[in-house]
Short mmCIF file of C-alpha atoms (C1' of nucleotides) in Angstrom, two decimals:
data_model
loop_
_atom_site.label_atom_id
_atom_site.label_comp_id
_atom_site.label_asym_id
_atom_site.label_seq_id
_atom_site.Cartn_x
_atom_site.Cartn_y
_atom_site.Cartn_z
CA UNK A 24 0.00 0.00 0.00
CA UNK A 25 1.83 3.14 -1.14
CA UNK A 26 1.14 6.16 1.38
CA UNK A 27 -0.07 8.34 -0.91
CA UNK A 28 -0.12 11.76 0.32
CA UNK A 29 -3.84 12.80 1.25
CA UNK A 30 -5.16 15.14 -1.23
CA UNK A 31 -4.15 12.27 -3.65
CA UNK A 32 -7.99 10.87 -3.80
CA UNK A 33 -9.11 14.36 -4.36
CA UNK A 34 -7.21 15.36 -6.54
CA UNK A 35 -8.27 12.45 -8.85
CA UNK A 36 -12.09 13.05 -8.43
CA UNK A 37 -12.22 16.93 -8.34
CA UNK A 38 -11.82 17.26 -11.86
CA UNK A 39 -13.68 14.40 -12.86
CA UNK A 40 -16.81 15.83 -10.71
CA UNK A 41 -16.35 19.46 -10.64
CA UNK A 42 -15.54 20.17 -14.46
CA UNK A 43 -18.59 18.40 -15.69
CA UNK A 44 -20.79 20.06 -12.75
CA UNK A 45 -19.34 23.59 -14.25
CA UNK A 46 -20.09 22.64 -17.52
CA UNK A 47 -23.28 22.91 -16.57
CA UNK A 48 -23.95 25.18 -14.11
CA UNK A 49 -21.19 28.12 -15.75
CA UNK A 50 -22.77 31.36 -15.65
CA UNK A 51 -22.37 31.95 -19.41
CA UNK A 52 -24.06 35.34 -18.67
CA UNK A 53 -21.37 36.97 -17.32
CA UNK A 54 -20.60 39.00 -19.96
CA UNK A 55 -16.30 38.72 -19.39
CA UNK A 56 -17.08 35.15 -20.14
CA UNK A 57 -17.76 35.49 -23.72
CA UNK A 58 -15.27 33.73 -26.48
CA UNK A 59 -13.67 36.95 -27.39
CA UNK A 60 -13.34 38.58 -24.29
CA UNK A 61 -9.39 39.73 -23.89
CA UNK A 62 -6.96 39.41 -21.28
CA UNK A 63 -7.39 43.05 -20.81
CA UNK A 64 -11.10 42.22 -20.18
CA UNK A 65 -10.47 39.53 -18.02
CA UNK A 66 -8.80 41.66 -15.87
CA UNK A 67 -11.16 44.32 -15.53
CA UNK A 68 -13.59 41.81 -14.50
CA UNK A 69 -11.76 40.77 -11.60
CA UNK A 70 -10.76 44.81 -10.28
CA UNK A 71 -13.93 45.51 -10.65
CA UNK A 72 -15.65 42.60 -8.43
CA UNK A 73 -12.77 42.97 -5.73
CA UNK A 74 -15.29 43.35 -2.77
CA UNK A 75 -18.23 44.13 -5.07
CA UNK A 76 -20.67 41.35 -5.76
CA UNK A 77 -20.93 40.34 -9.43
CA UNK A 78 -24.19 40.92 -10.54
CA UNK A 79 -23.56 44.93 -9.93
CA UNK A 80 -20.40 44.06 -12.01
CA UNK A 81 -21.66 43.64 -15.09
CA UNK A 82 -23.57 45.63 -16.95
CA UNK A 83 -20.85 48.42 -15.52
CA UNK A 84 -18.25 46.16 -16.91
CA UNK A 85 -20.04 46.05 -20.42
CA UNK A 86 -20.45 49.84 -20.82
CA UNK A 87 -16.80 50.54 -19.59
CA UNK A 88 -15.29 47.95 -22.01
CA UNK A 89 -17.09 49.53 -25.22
CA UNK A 90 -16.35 52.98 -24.11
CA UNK A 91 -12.36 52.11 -23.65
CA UNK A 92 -11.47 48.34 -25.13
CA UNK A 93 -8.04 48.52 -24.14
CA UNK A 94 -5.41 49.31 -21.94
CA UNK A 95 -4.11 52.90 -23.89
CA UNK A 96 -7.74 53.49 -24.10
CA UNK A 97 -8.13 53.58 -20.01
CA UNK A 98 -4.68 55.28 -19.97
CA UNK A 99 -5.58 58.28 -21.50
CA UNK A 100 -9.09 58.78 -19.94
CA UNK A 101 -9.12 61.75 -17.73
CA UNK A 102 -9.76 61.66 -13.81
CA UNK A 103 -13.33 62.93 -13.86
CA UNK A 104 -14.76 59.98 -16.43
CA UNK A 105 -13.08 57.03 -14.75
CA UNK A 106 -14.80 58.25 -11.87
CA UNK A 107 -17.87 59.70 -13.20
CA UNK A 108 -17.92 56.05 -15.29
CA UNK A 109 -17.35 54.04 -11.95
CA UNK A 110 -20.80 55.24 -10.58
CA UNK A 111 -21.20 53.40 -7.40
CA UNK A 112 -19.34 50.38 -7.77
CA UNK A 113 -17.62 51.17 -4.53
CA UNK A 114 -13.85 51.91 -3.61
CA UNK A 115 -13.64 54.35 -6.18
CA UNK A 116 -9.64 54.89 -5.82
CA UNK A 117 -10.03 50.85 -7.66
CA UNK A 118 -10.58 52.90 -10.47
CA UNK A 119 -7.93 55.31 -9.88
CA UNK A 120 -5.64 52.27 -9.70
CA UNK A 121 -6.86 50.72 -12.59
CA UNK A 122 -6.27 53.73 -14.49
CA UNK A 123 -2.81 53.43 -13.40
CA UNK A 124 -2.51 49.59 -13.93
CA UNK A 125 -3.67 50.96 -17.39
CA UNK A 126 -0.62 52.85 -18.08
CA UNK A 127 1.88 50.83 -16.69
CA UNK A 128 0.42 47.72 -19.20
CA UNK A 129 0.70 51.27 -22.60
CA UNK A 130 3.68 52.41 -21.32
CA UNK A 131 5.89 49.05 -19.81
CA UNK A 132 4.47 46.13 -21.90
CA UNK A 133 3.45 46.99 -25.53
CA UNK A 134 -0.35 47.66 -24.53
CA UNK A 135 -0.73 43.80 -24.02
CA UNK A 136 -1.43 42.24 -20.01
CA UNK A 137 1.52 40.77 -18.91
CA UNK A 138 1.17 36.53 -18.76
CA UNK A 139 3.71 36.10 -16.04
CA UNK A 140 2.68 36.07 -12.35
CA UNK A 141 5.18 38.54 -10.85
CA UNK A 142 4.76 41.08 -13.63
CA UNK A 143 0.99 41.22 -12.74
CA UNK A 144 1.12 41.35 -9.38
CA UNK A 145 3.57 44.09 -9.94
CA UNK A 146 1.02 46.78 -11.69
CA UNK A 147 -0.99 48.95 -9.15
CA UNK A 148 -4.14 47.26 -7.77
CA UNK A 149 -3.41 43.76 -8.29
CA UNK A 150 -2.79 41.66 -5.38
CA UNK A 151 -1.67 37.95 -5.56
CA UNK A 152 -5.21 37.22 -5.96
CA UNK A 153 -6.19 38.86 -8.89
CA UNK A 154 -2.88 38.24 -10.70
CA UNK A 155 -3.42 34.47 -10.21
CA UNK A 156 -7.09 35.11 -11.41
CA UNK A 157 -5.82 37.21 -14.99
CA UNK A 158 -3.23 34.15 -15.05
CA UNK A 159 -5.39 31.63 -15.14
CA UNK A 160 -8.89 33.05 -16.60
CA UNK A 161 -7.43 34.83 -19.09
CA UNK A 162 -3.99 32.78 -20.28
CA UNK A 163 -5.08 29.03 -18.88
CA UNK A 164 -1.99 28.96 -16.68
CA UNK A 165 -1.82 26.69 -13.53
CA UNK A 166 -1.94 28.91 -10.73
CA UNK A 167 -3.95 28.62 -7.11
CA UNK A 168 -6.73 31.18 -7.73
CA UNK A 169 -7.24 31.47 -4.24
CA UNK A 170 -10.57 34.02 -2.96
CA UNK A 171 -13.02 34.44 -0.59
CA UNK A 172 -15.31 31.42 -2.44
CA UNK A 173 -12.30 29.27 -3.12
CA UNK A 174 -10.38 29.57 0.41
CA UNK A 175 -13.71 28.51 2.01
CA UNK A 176 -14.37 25.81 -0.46
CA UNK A 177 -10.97 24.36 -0.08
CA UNK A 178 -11.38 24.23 3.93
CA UNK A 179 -14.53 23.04 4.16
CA UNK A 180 -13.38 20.11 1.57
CA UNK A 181 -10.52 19.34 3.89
CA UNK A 182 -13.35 19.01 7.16
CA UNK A 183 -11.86 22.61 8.83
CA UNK A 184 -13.64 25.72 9.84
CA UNK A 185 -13.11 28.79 7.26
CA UNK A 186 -10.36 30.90 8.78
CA UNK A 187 -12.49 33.92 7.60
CA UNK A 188 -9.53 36.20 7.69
CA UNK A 189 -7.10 37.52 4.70
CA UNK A 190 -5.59 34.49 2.21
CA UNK A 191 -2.62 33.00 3.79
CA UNK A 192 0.50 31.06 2.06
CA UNK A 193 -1.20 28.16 4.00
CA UNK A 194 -4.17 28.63 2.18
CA UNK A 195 -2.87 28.75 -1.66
CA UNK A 196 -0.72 25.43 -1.01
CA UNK A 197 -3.71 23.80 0.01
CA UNK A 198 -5.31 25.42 -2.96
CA UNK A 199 -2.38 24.18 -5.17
CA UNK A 200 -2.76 20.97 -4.10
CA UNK A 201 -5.32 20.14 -5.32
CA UNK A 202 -5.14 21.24 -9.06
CA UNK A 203 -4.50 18.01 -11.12
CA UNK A 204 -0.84 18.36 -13.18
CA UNK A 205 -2.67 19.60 -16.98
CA UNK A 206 -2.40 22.80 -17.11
CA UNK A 207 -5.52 23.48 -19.05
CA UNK A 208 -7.31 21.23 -16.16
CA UNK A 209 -5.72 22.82 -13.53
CA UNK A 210 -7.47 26.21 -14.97
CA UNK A 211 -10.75 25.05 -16.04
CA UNK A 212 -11.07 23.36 -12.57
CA UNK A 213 -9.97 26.68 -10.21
CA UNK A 214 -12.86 28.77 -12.19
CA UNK A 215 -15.06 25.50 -10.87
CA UNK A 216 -13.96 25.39 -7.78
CA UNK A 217 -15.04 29.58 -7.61
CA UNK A 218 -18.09 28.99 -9.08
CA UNK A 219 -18.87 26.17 -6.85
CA UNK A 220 -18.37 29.01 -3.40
CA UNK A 221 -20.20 31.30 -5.62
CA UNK A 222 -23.26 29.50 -6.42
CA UNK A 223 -23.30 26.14 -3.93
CA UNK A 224 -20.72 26.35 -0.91
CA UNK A 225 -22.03 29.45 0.35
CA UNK A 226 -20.33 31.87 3.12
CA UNK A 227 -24.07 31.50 5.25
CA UNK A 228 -24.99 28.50 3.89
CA UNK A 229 -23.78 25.58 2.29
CA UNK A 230 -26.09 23.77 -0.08
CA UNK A 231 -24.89 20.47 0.60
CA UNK A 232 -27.67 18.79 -1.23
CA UNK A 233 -26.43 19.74 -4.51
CA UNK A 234 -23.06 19.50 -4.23
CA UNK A 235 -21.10 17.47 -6.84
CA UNK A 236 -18.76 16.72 -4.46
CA UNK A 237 -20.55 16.48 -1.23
CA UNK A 238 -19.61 12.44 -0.84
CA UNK A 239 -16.21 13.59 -0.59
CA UNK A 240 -16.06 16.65 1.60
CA UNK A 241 -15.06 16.54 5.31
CA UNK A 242 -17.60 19.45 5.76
CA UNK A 243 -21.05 18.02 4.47
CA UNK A 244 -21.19 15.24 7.61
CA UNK A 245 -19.77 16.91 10.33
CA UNK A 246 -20.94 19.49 12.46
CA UNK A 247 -17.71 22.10 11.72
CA UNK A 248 -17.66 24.72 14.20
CA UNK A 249 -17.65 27.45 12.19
CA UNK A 250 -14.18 30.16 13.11
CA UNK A 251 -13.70 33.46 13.96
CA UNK A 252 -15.08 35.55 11.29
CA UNK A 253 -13.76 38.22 9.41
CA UNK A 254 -13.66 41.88 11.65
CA UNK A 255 -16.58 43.52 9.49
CA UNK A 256 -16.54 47.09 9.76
CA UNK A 257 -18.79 50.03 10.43
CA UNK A 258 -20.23 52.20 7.46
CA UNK A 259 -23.01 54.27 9.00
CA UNK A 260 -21.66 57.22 10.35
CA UNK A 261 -17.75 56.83 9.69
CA UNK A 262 -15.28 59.01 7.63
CA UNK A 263 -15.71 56.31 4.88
CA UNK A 264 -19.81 57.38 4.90
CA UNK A 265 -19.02 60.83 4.43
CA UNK A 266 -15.86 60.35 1.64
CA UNK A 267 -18.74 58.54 -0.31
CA UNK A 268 -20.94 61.44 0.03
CA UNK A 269 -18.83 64.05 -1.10
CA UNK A 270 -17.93 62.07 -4.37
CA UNK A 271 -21.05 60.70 -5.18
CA UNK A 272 -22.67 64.93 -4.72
CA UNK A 273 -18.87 65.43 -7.49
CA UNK A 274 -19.97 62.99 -9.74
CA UNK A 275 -23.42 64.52 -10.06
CA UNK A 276 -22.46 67.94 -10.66
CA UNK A 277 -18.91 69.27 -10.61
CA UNK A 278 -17.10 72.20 -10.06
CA UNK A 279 -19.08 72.77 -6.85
CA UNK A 280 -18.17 75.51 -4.40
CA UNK A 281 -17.47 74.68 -0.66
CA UNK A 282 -20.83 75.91 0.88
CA UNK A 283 -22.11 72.63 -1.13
CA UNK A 284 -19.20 70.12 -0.45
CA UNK A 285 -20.91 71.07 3.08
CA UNK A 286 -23.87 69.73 2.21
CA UNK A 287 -22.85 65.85 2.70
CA UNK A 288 -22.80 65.65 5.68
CA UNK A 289 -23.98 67.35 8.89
CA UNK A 290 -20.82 67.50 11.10
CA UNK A 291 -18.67 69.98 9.46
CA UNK A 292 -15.50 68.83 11.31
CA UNK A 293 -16.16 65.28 9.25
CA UNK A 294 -16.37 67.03 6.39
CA UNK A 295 -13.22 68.76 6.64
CA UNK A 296 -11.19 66.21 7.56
CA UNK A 297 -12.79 63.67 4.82
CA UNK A 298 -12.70 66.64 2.00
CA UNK A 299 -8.60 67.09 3.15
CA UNK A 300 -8.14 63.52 2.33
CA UNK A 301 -9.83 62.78 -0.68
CA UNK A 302 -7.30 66.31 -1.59
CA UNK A 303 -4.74 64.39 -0.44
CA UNK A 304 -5.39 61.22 -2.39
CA UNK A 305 -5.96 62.90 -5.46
CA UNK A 306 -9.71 61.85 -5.41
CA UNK A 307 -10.87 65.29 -5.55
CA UNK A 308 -8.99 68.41 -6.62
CA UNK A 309 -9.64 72.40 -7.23
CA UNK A 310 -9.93 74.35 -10.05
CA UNK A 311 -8.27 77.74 -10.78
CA UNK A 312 -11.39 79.77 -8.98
CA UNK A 313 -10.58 77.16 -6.23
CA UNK A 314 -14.17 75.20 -7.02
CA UNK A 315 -13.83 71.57 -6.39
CA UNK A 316 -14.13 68.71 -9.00
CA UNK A 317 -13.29 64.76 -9.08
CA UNK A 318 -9.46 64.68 -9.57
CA UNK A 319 -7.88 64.23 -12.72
"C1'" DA B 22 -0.06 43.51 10.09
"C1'" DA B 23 -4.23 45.47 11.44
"C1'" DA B 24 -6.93 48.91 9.85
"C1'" DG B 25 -8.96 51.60 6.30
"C1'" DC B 26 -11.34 51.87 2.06
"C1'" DG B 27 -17.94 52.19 -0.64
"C1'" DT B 28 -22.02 50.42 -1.63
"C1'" DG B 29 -26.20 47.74 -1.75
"C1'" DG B 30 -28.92 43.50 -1.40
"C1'" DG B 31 -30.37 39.77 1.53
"C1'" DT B 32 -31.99 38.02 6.04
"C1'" DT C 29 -33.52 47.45 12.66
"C1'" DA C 30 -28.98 45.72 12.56
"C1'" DC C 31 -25.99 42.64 10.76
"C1'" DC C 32 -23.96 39.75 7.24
"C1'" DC C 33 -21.75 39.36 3.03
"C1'" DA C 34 -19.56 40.44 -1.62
"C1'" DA C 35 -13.96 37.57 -7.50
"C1'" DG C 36 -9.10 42.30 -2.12
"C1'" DC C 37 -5.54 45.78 -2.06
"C1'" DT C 38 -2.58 49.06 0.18
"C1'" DT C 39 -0.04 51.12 3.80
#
DNA sequence: AAAGCGTGGGT
DNA sequence: TACCCAAGCTT
């Protein structure tokens, strides 16, 4: 009896359960999963949804991709329309950062999204996540794609409570464990194994009864205390409430005087202190009559 | 390395 | 009503 190492089982039937579940079950409706989508696409898609749930996503994603379809497109935008464009996705300096992660692709790589893993996790705004996610998705490289869905999938499949905190070396070599050796597979099954914490293996509750791969899990049958879950943080009320008031009232009508920056939100002390930021950040800037306006 | 950063839908 | 949760990144 050789002692296989014990992902070895898994590792086997993943694939063999997961890739035909995803065949069917693929939300071909995403628009950045169409045929011709590009790299650059791809990885608009996956800045876009950082903390933001899909289905706002997309029909943002559609109008920004027609308005600028590639990289020196978003590079030469000015300040006002990415943000202006952006709407309410949330996080609105993503944006500034993808403008950035923009230029860096013109200026550094020929206009064309890198395919190696350090170069993307080198531009602005991508984190080891989404660099894995551009790798894979987008070039069909064998990477651990490891996210919210797929860190909880992956522990729940190994019988352990969700850590619920940030995505630790511990969890992508579990995550890399379990991608068979092929790398086209390997890729095909990480989207699956996303789309299974997206749709199935849910954060509040896991739909155990139709699971593809609930006879194998060390979750389904046990009673898994669940861990400590991620520190969620206050909105109502915080400097973060009152930064999204004063560039949401920009984005509907800009230059606007002081007296009206005033106007979002009660406690002028809040206001000045968010207003300096945003300054500081280059969120928001003045104009020559010193009237404010989204930042360039 | 813990904290900060928007927004909205679901329960 | 509150609270949870959502394809994280940066400093």
């Amino acid at each position: 009896m050789p002692n296989n190492p014990p992902n070895e089982g898994l590792v086997t039937v993943l694939p063999k359960r997961l890739l035909p579940w995803f065949d069917a079950h693929n939300r071909t409706e995403l628009p950045w999963r169409r045929p011709e989508t590009t790299p650059w696409g791809v990885l608009v898609s996956e800045v876009m949804s950082q903390q933001t749930p899909v289905s706002r996503v997309a029909p943002l994603w559609e109008a920004w991709m027609e308005r600028w379809p590639s990289p020196a497109d978003v590079a030469d935008a000015a300040g006002p329309d990415i943000l202006t464009m952006w709407g309410r996705l949330g996080y609105p300096r993503r944006a500034m950062r993808l403008r950035e992660c923009a230029q860096a692709i013109a200026e550094k790589h020929g206009n064309e999204v890198p395919r190696d893993l350090d170069e993307l996790r080198a531009l602005p705004g991508i984190g080891v996540y989404t660099a894995a996610a551009v790798a894979v998705f987008a070039y069909g490289h064998r990477h651990p794609v490891v996210d919210t869905n797929v860190r909880r999938v992956v522990a729940r499949l190994s019988g352990k409570p969700d850590s619920g905190t940030a995505t630790s070396q511990a969890d992508l070599d579990a995550c890399e464990a379990l991608l068979p050796e092929d790398q086209a597979t390997a890729a095909r099954l990480s989207i699956a194994l996303m789309e299974l914490g997206s749709l199935v293996c849910k954060a509040r509750e896991a739909d155990c009864a139709s699971c593809p791969v609930v006879d194998v899990c060390g979750f389904a049958y046990q009673d898994i205390p669940e861990g400590p879950s991620r520190k969620r943080q206050k909105y109502t009320g915080t400097n973060r409430h009152v930064r999204g008031n004063i560039i949401e009232l920009l984005r509907q009508k800009a230059p606007r005087p002081r007296s009206e920056i005033d106007l979002a939100w009660k406690d002028a002390a809040m206001v000045n202190e968010a207003l300096a930021q945003l300054l500081h950040e280059g969120l928001v800037e003045t104009d020559e009559t010193g009237l404010f306006q989204l930042g360039a």
